[in-house]
PDB file of C-alpha atoms in Angstrom:
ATOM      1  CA  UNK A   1     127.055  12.306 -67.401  1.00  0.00           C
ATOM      2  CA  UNK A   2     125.024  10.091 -65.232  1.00  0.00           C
ATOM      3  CA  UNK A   3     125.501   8.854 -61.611  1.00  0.00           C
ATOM      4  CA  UNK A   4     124.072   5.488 -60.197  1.00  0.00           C
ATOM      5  CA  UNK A   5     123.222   5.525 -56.173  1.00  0.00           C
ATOM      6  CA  UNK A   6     121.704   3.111 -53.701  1.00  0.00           C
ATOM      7  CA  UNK A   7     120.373   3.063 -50.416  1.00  0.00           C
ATOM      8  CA  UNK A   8     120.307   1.115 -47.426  1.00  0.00           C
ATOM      9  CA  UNK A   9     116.953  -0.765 -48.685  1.00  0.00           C
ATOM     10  CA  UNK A  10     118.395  -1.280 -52.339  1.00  0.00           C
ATOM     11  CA  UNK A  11     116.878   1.719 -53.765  1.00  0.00           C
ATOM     12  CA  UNK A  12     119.041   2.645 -57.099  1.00  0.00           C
ATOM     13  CA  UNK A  13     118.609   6.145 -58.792  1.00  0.00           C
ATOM     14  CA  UNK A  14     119.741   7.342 -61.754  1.00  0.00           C
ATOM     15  CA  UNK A  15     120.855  10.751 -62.406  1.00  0.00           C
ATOM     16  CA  UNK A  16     121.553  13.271 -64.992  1.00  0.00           C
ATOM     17  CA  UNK A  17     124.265  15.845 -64.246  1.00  0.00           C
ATOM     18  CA  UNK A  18     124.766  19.027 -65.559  1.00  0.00           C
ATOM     19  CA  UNK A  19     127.564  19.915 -67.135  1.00  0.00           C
ATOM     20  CA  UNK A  20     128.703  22.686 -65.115  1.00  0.00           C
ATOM     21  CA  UNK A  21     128.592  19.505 -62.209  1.00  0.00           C
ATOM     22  CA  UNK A  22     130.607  17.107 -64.443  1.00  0.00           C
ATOM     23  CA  UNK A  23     133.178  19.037 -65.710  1.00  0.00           C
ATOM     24  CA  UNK A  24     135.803  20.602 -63.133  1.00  0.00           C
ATOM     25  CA  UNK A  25     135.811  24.342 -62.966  1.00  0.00           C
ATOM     26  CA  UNK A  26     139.201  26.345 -63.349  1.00  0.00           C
ATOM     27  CA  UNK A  27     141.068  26.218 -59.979  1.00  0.00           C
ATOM     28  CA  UNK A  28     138.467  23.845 -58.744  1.00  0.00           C
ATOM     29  CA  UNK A  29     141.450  21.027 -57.729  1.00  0.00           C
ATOM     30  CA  UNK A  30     143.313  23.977 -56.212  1.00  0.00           C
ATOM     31  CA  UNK A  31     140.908  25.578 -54.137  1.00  0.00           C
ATOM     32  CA  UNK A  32     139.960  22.227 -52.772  1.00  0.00           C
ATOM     33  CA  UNK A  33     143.625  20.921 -52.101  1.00  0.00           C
ATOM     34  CA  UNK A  34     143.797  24.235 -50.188  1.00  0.00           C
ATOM     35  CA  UNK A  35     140.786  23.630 -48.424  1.00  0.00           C
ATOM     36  CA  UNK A  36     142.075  19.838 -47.621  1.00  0.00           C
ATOM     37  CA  UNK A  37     144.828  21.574 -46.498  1.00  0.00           C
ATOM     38  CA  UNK A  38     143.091  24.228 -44.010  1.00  0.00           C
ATOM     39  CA  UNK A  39     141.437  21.188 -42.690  1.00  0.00           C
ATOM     40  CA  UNK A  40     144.080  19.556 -42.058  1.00  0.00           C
ATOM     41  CA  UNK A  41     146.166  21.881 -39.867  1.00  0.00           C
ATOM     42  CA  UNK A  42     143.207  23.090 -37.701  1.00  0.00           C
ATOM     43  CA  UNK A  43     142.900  19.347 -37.137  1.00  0.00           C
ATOM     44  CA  UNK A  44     146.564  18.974 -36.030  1.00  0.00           C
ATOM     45  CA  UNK A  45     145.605  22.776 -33.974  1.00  0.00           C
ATOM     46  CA  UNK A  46     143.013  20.987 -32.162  1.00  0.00           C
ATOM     47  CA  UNK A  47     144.820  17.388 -31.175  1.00  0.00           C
ATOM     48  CA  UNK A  48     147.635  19.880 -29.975  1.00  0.00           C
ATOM     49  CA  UNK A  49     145.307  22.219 -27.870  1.00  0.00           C
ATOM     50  CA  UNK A  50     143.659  18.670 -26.524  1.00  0.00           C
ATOM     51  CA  UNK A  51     147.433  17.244 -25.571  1.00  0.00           C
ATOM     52  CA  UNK A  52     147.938  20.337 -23.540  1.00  0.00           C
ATOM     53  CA  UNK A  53     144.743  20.443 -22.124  1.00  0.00           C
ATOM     54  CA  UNK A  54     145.235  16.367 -20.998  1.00  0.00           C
ATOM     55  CA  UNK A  55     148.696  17.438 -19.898  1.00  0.00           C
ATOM     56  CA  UNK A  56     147.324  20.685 -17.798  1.00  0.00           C
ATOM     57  CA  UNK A  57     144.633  18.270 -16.280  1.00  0.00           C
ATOM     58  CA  UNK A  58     146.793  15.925 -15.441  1.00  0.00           C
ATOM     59  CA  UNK A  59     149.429  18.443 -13.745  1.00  0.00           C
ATOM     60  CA  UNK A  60     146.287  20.043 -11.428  1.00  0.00           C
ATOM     61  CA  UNK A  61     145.400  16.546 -10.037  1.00  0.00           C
ATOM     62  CA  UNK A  62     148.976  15.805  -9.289  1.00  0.00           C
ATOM     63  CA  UNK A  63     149.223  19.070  -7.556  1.00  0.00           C
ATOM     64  CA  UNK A  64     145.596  18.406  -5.911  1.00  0.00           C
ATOM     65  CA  UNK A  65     146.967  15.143  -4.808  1.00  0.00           C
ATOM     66  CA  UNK A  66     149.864  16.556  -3.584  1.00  0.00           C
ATOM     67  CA  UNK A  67     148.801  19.395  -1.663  1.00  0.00           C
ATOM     68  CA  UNK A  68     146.347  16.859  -0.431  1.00  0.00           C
ATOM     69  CA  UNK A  69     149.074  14.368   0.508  1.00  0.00           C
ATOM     70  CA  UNK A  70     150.577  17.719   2.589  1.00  0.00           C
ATOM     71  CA  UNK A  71     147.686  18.592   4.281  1.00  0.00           C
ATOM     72  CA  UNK A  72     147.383  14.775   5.755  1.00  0.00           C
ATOM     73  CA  UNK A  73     151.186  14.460   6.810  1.00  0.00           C
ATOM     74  CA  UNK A  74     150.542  18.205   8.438  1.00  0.00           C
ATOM     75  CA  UNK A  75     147.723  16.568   9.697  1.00  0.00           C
ATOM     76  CA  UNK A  76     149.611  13.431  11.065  1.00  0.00           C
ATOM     77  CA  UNK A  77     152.505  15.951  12.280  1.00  0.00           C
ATOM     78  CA  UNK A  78     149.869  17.863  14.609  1.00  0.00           C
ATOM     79  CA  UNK A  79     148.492  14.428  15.669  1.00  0.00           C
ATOM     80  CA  UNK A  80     152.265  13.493  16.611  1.00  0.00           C
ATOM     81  CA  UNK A  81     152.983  16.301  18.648  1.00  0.00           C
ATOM     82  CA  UNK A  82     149.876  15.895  20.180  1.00  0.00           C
ATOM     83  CA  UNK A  83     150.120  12.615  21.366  1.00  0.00           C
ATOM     84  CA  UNK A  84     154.272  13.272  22.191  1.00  0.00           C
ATOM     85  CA  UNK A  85     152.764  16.099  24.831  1.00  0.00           C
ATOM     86  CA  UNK A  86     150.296  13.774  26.133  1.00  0.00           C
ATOM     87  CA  UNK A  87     152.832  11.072  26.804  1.00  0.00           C
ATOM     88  CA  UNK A  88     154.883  13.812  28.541  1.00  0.00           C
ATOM     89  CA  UNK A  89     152.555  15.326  30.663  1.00  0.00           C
ATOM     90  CA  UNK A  90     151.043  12.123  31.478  1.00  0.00           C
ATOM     91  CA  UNK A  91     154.541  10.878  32.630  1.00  0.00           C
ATOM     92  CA  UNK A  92     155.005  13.944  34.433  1.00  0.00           C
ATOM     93  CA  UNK A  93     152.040  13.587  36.465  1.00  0.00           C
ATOM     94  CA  UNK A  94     152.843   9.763  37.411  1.00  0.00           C
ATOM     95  CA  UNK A  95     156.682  11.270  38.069  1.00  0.00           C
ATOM     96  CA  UNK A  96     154.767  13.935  40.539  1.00  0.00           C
ATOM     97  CA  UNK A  97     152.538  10.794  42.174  1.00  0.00           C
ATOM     98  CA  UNK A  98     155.840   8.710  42.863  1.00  0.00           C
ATOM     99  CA  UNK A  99     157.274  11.955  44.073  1.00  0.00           C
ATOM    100  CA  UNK A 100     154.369  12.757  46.743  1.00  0.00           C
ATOM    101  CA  UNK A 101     153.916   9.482  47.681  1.00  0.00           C
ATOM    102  CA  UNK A 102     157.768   8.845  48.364  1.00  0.00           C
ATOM    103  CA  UNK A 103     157.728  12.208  50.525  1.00  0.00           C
ATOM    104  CA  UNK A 104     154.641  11.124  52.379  1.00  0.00           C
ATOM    105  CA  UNK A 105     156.601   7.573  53.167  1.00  0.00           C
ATOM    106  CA  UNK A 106     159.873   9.222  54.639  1.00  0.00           C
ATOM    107  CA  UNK A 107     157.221  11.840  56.537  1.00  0.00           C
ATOM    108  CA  UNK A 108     155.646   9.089  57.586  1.00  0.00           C
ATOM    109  CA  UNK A 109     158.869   7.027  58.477  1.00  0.00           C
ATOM    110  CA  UNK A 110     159.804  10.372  60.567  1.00  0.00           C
ATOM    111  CA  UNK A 111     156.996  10.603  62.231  1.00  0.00           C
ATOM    112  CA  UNK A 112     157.115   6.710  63.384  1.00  0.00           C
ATOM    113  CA  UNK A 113     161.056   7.265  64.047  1.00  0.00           C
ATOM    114  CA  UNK A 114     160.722  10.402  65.816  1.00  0.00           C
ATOM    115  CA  UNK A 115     158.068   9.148  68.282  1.00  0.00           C
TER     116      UNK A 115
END
């Protein structure tokens, strides 16, 4: 049996094969079709493991992004409560102002009625 190849540059060779090349060996087109086959499902095994390994990827930056997202509105809550105590103490201490400066007006009033 021969065989004809060619290369790239338009080399051609021709070659002799042996026989034990050229004629199919017993269980030759089984052991290959089981071989095919072998191939075949540790291909599907590996597009499987890859899915899952997408899927688990994509699940930890949803989480990250989450717990991210939790820290901030934690973050914003503190800021909140922050600024809610400021307001209140800052209210209290213009409440305390009007307070001591109404008190020094009727002492004052007293003082000017009383004399």
């Amino acid at each position: 049996k021969l065989v004809a190849m060619g290369d790239v540059t338009g080399t051609v060779s021709l070659l002799e094969l042996c026989e034990s090349l050229a004629v199919p060996q017993t269980n030759e087109r089984k052991a290959i079709d089981l071989m095919f086959e072998r191939e075949m499902k540790q291909e599907k095994n590996l597009e499987a493991r890859e899915r899952e390994l997408r899927r688990q990827r994509a699940l930890e930056t949803d989480k990250s992004t989450r717990e991210a997202q939790d820290k901030k509105d934690a973050k914003d809550e503190k800021m909140e409560a922050l600024l809610r105590k400021v307001d209140a103490d800052f209210l209290a201490m213009i409440k305390e102002a009007e307070d001591d400066e109404s008190k020094a007006a009727e002492s004052s009033s007293m003082d000017a009625g009383g004399q």
